[in-house]
Tab-separated table of C-alpha atoms in Angstrom:
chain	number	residue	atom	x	y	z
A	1	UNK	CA	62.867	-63.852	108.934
A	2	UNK	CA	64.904	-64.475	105.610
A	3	UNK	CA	65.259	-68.433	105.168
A	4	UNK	CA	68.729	-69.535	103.412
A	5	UNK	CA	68.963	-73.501	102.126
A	6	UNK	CA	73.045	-73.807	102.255
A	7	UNK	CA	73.914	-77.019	100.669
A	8	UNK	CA	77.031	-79.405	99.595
A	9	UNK	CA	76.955	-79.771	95.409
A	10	UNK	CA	75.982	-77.804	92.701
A	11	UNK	CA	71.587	-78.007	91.768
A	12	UNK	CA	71.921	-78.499	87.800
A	13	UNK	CA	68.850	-77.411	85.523
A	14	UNK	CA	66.152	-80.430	85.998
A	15	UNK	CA	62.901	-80.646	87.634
A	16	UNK	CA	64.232	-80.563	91.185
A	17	UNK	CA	66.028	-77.281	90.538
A	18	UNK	CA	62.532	-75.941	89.429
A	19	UNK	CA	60.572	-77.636	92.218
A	20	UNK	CA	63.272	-75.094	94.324
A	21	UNK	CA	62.658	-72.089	92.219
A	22	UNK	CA	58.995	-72.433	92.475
A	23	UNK	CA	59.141	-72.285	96.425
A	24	UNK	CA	61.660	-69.560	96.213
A	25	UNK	CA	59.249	-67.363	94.201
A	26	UNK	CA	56.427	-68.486	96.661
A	27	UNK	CA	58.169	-66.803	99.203
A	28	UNK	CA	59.005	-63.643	97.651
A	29	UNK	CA	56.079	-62.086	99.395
A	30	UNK	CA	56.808	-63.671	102.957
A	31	UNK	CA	53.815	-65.509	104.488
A	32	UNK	CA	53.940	-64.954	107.803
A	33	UNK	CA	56.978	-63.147	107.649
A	34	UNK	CA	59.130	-65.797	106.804
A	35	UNK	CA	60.992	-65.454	103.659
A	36	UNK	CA	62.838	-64.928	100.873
A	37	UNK	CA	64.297	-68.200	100.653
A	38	UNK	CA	67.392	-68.107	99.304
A	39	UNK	CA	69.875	-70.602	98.073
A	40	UNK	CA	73.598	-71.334	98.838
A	41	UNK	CA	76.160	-73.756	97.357
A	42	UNK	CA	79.241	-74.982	98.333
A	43	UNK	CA	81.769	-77.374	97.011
A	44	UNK	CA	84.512	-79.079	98.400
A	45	UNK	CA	87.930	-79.481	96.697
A	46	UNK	CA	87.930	-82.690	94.606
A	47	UNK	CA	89.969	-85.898	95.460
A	48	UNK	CA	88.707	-85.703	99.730
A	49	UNK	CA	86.515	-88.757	100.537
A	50	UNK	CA	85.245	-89.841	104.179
A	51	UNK	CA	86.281	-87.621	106.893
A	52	UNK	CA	88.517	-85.318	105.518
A	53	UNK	CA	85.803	-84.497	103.021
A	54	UNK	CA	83.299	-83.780	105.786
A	55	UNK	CA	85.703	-81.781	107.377
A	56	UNK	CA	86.667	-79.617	104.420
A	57	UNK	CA	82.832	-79.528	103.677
A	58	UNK	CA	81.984	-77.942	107.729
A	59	UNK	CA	84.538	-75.145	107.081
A	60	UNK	CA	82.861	-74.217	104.124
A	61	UNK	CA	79.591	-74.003	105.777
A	62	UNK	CA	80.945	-72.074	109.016
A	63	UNK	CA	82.260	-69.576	106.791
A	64	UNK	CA	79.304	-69.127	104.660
A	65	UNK	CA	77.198	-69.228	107.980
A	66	UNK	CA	78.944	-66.489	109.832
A	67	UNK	CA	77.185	-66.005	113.189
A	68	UNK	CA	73.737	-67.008	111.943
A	69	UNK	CA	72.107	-69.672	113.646
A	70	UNK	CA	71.393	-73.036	111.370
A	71	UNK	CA	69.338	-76.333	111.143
A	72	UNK	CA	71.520	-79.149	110.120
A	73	UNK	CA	69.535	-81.404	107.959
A	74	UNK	CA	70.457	-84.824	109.164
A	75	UNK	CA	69.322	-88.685	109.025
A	76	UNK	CA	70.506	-88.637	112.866
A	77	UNK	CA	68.066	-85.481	113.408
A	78	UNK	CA	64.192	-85.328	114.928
A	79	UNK	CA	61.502	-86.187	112.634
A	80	UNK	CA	58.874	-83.491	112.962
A	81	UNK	CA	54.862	-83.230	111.485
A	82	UNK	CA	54.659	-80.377	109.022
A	83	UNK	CA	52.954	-78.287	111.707
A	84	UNK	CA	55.650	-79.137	114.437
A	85	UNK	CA	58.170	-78.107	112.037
A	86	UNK	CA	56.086	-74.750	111.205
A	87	UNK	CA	55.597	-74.242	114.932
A	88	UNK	CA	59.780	-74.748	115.660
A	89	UNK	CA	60.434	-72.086	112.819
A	90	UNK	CA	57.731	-69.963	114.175
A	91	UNK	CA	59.255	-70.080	117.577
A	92	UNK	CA	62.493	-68.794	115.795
A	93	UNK	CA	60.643	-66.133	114.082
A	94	UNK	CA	58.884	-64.957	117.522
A	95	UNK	CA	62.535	-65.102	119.374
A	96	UNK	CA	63.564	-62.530	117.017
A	97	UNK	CA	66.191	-64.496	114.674
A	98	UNK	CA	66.484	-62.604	111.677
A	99	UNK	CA	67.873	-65.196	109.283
A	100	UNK	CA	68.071	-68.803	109.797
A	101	UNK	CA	69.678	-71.363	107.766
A	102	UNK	CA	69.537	-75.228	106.542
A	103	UNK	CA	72.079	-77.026	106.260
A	104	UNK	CA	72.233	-80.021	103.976
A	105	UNK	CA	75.881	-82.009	103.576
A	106	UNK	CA	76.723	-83.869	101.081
A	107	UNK	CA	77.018	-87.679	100.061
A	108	UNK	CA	79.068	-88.670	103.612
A	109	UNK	CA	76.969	-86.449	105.646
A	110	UNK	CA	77.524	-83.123	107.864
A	111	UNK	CA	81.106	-83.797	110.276
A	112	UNK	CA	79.604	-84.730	113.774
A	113	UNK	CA	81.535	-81.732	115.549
A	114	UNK	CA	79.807	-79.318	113.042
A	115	UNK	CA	76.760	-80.802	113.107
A	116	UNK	CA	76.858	-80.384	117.191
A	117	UNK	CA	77.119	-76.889	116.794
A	118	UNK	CA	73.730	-76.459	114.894
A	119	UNK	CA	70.666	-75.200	116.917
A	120	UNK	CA	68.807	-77.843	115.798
A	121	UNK	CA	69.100	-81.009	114.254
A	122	UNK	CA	66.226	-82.207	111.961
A	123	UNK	CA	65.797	-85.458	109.744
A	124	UNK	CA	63.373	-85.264	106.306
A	125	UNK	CA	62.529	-88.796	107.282
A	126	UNK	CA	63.746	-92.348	107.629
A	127	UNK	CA	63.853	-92.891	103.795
A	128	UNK	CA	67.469	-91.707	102.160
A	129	UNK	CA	67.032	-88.963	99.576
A	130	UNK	CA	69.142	-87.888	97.129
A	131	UNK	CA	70.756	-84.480	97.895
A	132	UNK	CA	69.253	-82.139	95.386
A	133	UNK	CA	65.535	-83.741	96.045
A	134	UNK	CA	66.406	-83.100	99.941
A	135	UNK	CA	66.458	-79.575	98.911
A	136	UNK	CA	63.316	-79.766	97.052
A	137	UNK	CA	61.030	-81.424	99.609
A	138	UNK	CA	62.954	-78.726	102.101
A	139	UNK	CA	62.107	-75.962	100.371
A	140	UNK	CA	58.929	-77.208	99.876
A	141	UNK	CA	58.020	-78.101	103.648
A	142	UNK	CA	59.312	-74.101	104.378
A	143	UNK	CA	56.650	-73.015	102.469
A	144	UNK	CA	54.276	-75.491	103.673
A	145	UNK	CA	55.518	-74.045	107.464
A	146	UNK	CA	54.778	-70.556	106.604
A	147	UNK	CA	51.609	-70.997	105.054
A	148	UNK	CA	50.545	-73.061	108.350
A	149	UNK	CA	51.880	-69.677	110.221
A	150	UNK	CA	49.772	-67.512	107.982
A	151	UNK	CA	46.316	-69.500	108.451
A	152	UNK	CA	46.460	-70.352	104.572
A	153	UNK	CA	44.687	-73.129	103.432
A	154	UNK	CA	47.693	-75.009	101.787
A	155	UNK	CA	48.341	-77.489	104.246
A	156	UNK	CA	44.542	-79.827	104.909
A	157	UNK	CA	45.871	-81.813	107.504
């Protein structure tokens, strides 16, 4: 199942942007059939704030989704264990989804009727992140999710 990260902003060079490209290449081979993780960007026309922002941002993600089913990354969303999270992608995998994407909004969040749509709605925790390290620790717990689906001895919980 090829994973896709689509996210509000532009990732500039830095350490997170490596952190990102690390897990990318560590799922160029697919563990447990889950990968490559790819990355997609989009940014909203400048000078939109609140919910006209959010707004302009959802149409950008709809038509970079197409039809494929997403995970909107959300501070409203469930908080799942590492393995719970492995075991909800896993289920995804077994169902026969072919791709399946993560949303992450931007500064104001995803637009509540967009975010409705999603097939499931996930939090990274209680603690506020900034974007681009959201997609770090992301990208990060995918890997961590398909090395828990592949019996590999990354995750000692």
């Amino acid at each position: 199942m090829k994973l896709k990260i689509i996210a509000a902003g532009r990732l500039k060079a830095g350490p997170e942007q490596a952190l990102v490209g690390d897990y990318q290449k560590r799922l160029k081979p697919a563990p447990a059939g889950l990968g490559p993780l790819t990355i997609s960007e989009i940014e909203a026309k400048r000078g939109l704030d609140g919910p006209a922002l959010k707004s302009a941002e959802a149409q950008l993600f709809r038509d970079r989704l197409g039809d494929a089913p997403f995970v909107a990354m959300d501070e409203r969303g469930k908080n799942l264990s590492s393995p719970d999270f492995a075991a909800l992608i896993g289920a995804l995998r077994d169902e026969g989804v072919r791709e399946l994407c993560f949303v992450i909004g931007g500064a104001d969040g995803l637009d509540a009727d967009f975010r409705a749509t999603a097939r499931h709605v996930l939090s990274l925790g209680k603690l506020t992140l900034p974007h681009m390290l959201a997609r770090a620790v992301l990208a990060e717990q995918l890997y961590r999710a398909a090395t828990i689906l592949a019996g590999h001895p990354y995750h000692r919980a």
